[in-house]
JSON list of N, CA and C in Angstrom, two decimals:
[
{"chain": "O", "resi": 1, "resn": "UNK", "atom": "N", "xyz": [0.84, -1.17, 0.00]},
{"chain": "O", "resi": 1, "resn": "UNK", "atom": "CA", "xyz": [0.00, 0.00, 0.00]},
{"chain": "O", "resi": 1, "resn": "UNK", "atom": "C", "xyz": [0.89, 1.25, 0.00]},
{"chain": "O", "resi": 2, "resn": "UNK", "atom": "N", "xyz": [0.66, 2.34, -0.77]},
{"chain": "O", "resi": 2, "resn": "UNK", "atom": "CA", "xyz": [1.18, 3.21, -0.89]},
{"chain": "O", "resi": 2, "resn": "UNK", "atom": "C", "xyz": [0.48, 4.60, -0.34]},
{"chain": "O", "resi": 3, "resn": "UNK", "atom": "N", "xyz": [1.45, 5.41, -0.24]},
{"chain": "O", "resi": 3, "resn": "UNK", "atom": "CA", "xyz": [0.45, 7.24, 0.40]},
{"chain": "O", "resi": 3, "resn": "UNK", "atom": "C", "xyz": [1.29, 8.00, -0.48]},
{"chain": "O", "resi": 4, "resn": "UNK", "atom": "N", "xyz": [0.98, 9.17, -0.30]},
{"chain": "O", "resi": 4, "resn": "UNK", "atom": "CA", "xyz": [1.34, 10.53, -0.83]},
{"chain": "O", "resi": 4, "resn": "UNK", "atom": "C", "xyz": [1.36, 11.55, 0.72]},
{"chain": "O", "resi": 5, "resn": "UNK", "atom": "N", "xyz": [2.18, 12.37, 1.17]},
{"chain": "O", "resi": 5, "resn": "UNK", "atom": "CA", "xyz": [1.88, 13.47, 1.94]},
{"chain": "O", "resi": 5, "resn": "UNK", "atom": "C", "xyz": [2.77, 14.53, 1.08]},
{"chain": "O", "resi": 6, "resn": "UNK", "atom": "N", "xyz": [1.98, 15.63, 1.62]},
{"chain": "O", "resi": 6, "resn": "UNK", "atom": "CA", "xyz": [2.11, 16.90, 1.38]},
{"chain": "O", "resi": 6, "resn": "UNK", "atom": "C", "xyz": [2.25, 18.09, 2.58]},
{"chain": "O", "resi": 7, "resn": "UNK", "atom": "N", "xyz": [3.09, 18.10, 3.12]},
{"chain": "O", "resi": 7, "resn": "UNK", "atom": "CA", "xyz": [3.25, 19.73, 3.78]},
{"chain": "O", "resi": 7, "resn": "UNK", "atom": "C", "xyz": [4.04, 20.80, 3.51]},
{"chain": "O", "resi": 8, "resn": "UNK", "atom": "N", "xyz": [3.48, 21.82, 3.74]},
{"chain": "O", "resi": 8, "resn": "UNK", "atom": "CA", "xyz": [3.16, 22.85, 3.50]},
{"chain": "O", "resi": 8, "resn": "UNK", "atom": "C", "xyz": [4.35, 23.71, 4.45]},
{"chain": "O", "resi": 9, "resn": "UNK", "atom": "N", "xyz": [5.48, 24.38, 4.21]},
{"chain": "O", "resi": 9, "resn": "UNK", "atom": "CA", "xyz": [5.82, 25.67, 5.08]},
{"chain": "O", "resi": 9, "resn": "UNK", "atom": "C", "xyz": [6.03, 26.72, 4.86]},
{"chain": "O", "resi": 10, "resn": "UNK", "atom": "N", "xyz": [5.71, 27.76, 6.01]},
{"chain": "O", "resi": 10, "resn": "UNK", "atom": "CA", "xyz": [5.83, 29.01, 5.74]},
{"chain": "O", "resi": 10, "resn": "UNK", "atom": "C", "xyz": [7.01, 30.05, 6.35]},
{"chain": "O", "resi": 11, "resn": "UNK", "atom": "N", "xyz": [8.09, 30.00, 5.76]},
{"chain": "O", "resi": 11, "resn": "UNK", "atom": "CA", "xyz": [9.23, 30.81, 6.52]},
{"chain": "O", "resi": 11, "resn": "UNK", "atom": "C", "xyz": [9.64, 32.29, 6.51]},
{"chain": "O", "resi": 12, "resn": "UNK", "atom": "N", "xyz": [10.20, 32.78, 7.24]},
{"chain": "O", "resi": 12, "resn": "UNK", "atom": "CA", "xyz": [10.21, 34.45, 7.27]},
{"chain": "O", "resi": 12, "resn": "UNK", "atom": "C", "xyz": [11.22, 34.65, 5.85]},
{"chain": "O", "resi": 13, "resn": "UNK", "atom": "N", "xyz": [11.19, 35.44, 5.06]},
{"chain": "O", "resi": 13, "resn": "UNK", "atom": "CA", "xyz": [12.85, 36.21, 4.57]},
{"chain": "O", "resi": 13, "resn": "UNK", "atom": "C", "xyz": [13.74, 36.17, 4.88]},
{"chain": "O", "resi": 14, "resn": "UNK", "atom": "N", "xyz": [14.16, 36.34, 6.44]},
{"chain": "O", "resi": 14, "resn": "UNK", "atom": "CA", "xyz": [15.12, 36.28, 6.75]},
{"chain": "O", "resi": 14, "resn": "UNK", "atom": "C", "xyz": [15.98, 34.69, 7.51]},
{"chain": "O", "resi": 15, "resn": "UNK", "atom": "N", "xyz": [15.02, 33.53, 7.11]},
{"chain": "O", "resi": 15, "resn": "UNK", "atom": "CA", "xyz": [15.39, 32.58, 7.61]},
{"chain": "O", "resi": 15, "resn": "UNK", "atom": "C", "xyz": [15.40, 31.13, 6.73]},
{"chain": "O", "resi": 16, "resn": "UNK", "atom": "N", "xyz": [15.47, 32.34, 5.31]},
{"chain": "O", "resi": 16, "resn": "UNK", "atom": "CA", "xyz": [15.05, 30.70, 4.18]},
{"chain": "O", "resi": 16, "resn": "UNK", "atom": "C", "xyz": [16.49, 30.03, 4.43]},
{"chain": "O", "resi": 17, "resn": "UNK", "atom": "N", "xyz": [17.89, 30.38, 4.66]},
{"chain": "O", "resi": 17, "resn": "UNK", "atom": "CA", "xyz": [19.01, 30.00, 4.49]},
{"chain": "O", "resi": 17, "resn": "UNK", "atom": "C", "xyz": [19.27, 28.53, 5.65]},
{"chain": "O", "resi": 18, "resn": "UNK", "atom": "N", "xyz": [18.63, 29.10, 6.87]},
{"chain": "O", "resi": 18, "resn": "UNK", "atom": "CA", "xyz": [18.73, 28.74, 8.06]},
{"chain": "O", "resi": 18, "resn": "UNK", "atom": "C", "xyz": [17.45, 26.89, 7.45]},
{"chain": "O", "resi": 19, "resn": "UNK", "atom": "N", "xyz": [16.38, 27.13, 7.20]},
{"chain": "O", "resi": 19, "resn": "UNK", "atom": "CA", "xyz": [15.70, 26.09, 6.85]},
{"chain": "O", "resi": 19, "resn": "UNK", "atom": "C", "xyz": [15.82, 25.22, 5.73]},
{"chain": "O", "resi": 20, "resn": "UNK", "atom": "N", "xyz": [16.54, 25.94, 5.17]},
{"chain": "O", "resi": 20, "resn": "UNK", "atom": "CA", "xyz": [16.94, 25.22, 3.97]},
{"chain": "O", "resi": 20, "resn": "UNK", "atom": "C", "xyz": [17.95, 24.04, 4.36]},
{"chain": "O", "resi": 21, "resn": "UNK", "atom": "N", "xyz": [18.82, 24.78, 5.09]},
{"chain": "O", "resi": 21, "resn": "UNK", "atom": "CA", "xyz": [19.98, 23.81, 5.59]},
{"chain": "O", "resi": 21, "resn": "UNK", "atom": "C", "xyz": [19.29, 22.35, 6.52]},
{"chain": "O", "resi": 22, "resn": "UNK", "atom": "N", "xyz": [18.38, 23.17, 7.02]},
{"chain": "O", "resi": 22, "resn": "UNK", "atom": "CA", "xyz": [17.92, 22.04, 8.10]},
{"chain": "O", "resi": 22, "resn": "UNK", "atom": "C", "xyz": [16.70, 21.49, 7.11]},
{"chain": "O", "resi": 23, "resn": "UNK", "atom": "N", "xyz": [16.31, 21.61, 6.23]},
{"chain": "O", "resi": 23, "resn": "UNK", "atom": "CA", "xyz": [15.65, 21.03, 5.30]},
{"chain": "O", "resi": 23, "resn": "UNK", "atom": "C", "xyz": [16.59, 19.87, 4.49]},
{"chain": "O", "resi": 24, "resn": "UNK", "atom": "N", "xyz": [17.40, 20.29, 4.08]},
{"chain": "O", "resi": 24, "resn": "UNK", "atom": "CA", "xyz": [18.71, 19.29, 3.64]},
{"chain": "O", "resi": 24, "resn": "UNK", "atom": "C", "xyz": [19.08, 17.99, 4.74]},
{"chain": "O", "resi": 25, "resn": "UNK", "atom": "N", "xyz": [19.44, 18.20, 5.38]},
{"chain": "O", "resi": 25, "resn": "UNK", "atom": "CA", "xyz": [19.80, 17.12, 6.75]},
{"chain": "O", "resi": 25, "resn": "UNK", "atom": "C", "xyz": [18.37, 16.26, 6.69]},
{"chain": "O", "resi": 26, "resn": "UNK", "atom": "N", "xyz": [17.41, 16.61, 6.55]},
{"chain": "O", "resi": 26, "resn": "UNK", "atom": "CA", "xyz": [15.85, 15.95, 7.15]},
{"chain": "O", "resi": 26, "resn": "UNK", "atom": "C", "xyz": [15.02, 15.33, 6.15]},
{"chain": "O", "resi": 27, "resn": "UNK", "atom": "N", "xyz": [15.94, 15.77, 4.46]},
{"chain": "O", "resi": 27, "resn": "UNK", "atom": "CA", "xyz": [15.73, 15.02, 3.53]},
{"chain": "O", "resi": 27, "resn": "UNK", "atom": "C", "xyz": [16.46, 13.79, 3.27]},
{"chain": "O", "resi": 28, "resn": "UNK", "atom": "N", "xyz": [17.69, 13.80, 3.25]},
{"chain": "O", "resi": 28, "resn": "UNK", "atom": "CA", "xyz": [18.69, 13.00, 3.93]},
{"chain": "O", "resi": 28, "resn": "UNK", "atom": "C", "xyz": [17.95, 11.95, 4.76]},
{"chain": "O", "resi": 29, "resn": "UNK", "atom": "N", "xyz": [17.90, 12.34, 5.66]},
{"chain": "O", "resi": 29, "resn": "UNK", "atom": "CA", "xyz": [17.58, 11.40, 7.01]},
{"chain": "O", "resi": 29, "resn": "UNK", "atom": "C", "xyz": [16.04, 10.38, 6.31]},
{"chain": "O", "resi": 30, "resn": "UNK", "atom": "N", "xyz": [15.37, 11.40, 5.78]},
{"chain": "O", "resi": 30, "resn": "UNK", "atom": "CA", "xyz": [14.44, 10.84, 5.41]},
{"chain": "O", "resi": 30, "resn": "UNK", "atom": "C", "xyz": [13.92, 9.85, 4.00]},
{"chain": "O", "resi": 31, "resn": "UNK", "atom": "N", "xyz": [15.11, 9.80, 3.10]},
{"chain": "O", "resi": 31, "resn": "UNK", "atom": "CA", "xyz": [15.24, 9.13, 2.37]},
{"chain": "O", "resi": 31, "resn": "UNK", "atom": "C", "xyz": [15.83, 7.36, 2.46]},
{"chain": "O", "resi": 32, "resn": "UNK", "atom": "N", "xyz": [16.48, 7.69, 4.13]},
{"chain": "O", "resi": 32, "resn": "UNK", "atom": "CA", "xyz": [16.78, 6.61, 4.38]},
{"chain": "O", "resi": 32, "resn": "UNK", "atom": "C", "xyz": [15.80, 5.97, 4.67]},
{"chain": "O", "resi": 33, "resn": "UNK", "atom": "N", "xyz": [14.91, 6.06, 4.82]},
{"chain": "O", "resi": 33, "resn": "UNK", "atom": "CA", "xyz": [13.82, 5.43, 5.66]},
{"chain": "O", "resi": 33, "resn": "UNK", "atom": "C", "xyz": [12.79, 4.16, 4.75]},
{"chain": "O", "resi": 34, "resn": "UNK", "atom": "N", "xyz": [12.97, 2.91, 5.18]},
{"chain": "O", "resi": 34, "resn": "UNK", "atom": "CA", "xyz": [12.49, 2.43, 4.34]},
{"chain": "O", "resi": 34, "resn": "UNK", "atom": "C", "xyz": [10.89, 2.63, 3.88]},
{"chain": "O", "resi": 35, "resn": "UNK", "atom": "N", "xyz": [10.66, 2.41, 2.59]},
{"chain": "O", "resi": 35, "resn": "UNK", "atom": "CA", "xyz": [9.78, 2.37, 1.79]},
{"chain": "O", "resi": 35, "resn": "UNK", "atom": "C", "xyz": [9.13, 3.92, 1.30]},
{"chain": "O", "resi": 36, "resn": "UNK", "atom": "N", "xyz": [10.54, 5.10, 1.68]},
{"chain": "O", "resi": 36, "resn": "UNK", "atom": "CA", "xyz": [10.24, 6.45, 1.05]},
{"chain": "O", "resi": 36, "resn": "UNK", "atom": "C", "xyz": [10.39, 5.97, -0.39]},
{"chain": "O", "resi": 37, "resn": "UNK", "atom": "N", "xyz": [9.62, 6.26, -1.35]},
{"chain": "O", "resi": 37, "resn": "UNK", "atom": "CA", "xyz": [10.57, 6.22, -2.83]},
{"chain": "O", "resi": 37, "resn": "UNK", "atom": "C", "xyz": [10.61, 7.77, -3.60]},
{"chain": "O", "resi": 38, "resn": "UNK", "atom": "N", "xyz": [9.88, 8.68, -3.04]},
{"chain": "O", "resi": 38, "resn": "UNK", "atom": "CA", "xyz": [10.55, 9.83, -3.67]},
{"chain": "O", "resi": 38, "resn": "UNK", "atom": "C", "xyz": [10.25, 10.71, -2.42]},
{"chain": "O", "resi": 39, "resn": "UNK", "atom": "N", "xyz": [11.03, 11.69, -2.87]},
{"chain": "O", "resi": 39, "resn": "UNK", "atom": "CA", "xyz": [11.22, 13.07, -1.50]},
{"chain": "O", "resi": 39, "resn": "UNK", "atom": "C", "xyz": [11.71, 14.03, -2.43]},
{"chain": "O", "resi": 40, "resn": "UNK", "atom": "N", "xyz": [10.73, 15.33, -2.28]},
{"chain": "O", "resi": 40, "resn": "UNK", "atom": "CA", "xyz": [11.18, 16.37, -3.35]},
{"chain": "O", "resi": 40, "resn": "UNK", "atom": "C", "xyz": [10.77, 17.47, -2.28]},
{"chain": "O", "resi": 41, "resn": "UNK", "atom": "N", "xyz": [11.65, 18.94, -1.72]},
{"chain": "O", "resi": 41, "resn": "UNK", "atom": "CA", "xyz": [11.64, 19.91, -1.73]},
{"chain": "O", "resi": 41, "resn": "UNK", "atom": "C", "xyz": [11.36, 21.00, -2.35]},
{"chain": "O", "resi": 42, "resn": "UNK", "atom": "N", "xyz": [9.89, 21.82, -3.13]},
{"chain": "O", "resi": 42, "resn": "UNK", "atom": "CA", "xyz": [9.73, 22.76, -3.73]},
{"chain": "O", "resi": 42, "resn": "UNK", "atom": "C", "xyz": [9.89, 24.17, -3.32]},
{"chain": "O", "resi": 43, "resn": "UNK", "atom": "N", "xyz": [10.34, 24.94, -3.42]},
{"chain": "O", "resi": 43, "resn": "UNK", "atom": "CA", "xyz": [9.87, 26.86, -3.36]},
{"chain": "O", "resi": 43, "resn": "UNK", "atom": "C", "xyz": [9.24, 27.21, -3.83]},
{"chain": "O", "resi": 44, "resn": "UNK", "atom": "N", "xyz": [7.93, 28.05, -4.04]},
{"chain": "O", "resi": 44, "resn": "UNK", "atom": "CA", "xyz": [6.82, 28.46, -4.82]},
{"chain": "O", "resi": 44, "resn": "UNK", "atom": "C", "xyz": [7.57, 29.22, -5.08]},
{"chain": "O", "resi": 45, "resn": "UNK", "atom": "N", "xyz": [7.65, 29.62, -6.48]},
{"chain": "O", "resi": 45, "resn": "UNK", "atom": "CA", "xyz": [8.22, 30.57, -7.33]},
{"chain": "O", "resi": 45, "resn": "UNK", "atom": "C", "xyz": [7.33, 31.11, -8.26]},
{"chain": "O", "resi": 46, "resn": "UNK", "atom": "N", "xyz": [6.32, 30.80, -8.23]},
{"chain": "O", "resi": 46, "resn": "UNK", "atom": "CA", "xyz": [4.94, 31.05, -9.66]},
{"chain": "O", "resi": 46, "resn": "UNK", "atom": "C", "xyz": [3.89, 31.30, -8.77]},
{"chain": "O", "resi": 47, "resn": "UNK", "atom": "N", "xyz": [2.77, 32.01, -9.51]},
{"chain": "O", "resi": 47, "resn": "UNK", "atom": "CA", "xyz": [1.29, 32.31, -8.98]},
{"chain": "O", "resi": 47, "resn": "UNK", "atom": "C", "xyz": [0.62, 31.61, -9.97]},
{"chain": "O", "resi": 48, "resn": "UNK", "atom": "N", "xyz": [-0.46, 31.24, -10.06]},
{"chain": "O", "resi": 48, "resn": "UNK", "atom": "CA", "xyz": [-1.53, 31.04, -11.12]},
{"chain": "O", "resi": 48, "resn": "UNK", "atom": "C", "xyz": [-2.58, 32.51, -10.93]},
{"chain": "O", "resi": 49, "resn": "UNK", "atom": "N", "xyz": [-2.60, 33.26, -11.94]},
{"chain": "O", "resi": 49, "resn": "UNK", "atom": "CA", "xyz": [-4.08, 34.01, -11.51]},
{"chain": "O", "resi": 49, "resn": "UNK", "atom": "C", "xyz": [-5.32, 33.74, -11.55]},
{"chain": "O", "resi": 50, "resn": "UNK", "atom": "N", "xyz": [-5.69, 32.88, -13.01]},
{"chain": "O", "resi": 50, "resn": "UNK", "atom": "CA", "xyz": [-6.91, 32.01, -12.80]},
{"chain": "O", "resi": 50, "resn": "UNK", "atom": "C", "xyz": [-7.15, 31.21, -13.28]},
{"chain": "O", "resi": 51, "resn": "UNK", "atom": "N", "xyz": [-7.77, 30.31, -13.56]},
{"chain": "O", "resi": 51, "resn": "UNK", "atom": "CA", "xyz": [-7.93, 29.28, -14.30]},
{"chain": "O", "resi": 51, "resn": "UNK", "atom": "C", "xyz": [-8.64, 29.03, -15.74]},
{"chain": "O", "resi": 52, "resn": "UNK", "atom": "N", "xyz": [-8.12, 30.35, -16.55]},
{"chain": "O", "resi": 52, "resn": "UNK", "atom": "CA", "xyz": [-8.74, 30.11, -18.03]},
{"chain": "O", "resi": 52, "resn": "UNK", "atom": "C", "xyz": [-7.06, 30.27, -18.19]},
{"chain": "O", "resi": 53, "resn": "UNK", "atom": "N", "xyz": [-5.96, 30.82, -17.41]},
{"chain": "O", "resi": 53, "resn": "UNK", "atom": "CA", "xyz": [-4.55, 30.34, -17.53]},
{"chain": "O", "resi": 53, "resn": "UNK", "atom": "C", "xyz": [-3.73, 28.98, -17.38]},
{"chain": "O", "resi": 54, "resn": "UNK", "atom": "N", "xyz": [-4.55, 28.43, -16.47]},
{"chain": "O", "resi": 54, "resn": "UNK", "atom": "CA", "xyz": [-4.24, 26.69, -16.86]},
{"chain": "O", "resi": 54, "resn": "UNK", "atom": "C", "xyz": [-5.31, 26.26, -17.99]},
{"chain": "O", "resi": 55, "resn": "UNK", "atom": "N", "xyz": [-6.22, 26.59, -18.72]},
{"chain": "O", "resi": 55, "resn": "UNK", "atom": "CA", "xyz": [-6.88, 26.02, -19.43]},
{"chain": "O", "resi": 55, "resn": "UNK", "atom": "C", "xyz": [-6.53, 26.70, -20.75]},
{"chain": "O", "resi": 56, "resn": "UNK", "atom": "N", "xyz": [-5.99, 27.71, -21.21]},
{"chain": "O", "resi": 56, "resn": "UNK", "atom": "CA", "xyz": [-5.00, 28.36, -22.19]},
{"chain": "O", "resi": 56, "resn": "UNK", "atom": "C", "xyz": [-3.30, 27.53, -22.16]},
{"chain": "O", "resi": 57, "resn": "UNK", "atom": "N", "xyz": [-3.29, 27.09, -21.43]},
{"chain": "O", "resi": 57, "resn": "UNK", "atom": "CA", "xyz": [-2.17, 26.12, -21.35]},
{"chain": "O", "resi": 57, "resn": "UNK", "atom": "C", "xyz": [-0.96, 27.24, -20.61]},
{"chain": "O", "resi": 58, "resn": "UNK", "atom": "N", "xyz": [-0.94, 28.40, -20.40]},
{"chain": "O", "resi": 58, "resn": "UNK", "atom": "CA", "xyz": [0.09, 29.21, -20.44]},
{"chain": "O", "resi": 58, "resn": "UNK", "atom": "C", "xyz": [0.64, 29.03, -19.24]},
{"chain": "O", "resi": 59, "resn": "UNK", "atom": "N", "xyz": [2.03, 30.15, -19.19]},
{"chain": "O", "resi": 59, "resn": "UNK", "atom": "CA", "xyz": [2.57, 29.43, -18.52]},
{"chain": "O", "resi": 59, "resn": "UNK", "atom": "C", "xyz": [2.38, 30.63, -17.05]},
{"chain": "O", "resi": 60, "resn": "UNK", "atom": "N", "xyz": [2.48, 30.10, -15.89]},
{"chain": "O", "resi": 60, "resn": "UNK", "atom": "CA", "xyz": [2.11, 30.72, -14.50]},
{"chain": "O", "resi": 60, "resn": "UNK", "atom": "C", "xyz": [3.10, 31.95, -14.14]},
{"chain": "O", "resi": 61, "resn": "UNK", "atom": "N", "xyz": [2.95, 33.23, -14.16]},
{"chain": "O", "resi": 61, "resn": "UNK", "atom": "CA", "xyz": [3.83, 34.18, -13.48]},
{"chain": "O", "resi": 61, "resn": "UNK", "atom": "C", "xyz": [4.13, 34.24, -12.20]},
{"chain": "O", "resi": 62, "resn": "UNK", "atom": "N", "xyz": [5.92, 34.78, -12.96]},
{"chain": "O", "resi": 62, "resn": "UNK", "atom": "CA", "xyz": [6.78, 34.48, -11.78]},
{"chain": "O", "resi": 62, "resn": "UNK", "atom": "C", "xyz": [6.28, 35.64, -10.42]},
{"chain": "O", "resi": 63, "resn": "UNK", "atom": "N", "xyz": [6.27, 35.09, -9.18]},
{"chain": "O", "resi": 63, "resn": "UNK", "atom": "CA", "xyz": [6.64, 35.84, -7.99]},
{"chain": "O", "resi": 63, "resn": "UNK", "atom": "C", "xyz": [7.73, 36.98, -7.99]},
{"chain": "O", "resi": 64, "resn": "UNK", "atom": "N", "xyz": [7.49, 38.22, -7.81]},
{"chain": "O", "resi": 64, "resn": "UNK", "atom": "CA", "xyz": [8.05, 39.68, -8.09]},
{"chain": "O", "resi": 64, "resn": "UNK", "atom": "C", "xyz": [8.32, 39.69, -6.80]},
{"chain": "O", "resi": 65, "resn": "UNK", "atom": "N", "xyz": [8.10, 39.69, -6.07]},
{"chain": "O", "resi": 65, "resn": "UNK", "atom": "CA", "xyz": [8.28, 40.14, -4.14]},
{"chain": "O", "resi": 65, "resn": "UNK", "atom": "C", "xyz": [8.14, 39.51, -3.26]},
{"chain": "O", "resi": 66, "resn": "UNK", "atom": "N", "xyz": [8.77, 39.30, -2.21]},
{"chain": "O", "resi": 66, "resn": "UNK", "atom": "CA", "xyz": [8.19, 38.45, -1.03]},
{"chain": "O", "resi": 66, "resn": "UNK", "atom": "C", "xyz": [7.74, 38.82, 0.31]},
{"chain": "O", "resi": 67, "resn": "UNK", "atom": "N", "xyz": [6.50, 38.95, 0.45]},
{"chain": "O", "resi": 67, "resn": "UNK", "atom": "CA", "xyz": [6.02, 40.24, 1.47]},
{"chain": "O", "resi": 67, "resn": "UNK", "atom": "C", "xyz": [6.22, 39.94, 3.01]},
{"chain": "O", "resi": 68, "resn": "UNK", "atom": "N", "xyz": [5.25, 38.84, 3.05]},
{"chain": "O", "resi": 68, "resn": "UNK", "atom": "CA", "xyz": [5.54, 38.05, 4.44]},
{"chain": "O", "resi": 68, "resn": "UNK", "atom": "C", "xyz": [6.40, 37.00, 4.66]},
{"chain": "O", "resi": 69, "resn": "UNK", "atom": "N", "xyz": [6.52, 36.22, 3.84]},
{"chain": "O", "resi": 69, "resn": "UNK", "atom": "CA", "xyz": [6.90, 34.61, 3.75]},
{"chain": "O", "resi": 69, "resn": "UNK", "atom": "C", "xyz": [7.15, 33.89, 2.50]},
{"chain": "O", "resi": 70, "resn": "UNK", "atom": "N", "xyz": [8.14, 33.05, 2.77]},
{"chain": "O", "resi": 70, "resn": "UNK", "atom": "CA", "xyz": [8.89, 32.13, 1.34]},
{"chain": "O", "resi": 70, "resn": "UNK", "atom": "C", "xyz": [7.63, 31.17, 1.81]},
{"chain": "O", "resi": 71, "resn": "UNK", "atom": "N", "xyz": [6.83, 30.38, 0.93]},
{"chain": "O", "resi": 71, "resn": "UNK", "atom": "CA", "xyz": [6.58, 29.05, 1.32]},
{"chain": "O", "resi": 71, "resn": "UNK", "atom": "C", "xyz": [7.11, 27.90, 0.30]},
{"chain": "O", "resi": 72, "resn": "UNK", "atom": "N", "xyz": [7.29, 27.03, 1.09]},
{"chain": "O", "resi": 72, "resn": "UNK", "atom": "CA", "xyz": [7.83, 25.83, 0.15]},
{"chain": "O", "resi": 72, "resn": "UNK", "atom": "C", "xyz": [7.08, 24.24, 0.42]},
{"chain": "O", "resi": 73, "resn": "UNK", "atom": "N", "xyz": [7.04, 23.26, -0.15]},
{"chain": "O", "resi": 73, "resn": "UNK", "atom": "CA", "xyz": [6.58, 22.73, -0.33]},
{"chain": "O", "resi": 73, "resn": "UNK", "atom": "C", "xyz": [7.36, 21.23, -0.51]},
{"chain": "O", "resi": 74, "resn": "UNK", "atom": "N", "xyz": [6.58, 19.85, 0.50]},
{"chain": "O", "resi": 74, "resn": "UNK", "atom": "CA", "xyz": [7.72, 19.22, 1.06]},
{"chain": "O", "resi": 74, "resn": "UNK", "atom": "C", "xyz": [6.95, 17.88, 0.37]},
{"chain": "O", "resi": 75, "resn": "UNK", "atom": "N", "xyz": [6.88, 17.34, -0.95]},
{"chain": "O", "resi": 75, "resn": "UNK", "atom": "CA", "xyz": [6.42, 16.13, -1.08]},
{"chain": "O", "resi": 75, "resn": "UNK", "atom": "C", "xyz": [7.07, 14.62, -0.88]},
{"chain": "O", "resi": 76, "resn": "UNK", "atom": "N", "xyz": [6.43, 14.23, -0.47]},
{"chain": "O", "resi": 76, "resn": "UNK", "atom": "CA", "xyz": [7.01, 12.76, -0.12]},
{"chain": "O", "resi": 76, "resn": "UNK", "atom": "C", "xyz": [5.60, 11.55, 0.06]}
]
């Protein structure tokens, strides 16, 4: 039997460097683990504005600023 999880984080500006690192170590750690078979770390870097833009096929604009928070995105 297989799963999918997905979480979700939200880090300040001034601390993507700091989580990243400790994001690295915890991917690591966590790849060892039997019966992970994939582990991927994302950064949202794109917006969608609406959805006649995924249905035009085009492609999602990039993120200009980061006001409150980097979020990134932890699939496994």
């Amino acid at each position: 039997m297989s799963f999918s999880e997905i979480s979700i984080y939200q880090v300040k500006p001034d601390k993507t460097n700091e989580f990243e690192a400790i994001m690295k170590d915890a991917v690591q750690m966590m790849k060892v683990i039997d019966g992970c078979q994939f582990l991927r770390l994302i950064q949202r870097t794109h917006y969608i504005k609406d959805m006649k833009t995924i249905k035009d096929g085009l492609q999602p604009d990039k993120l200009t600023r980061i006001v409150k928070c980097v979020r990134y995105a932890l699939y496994w």
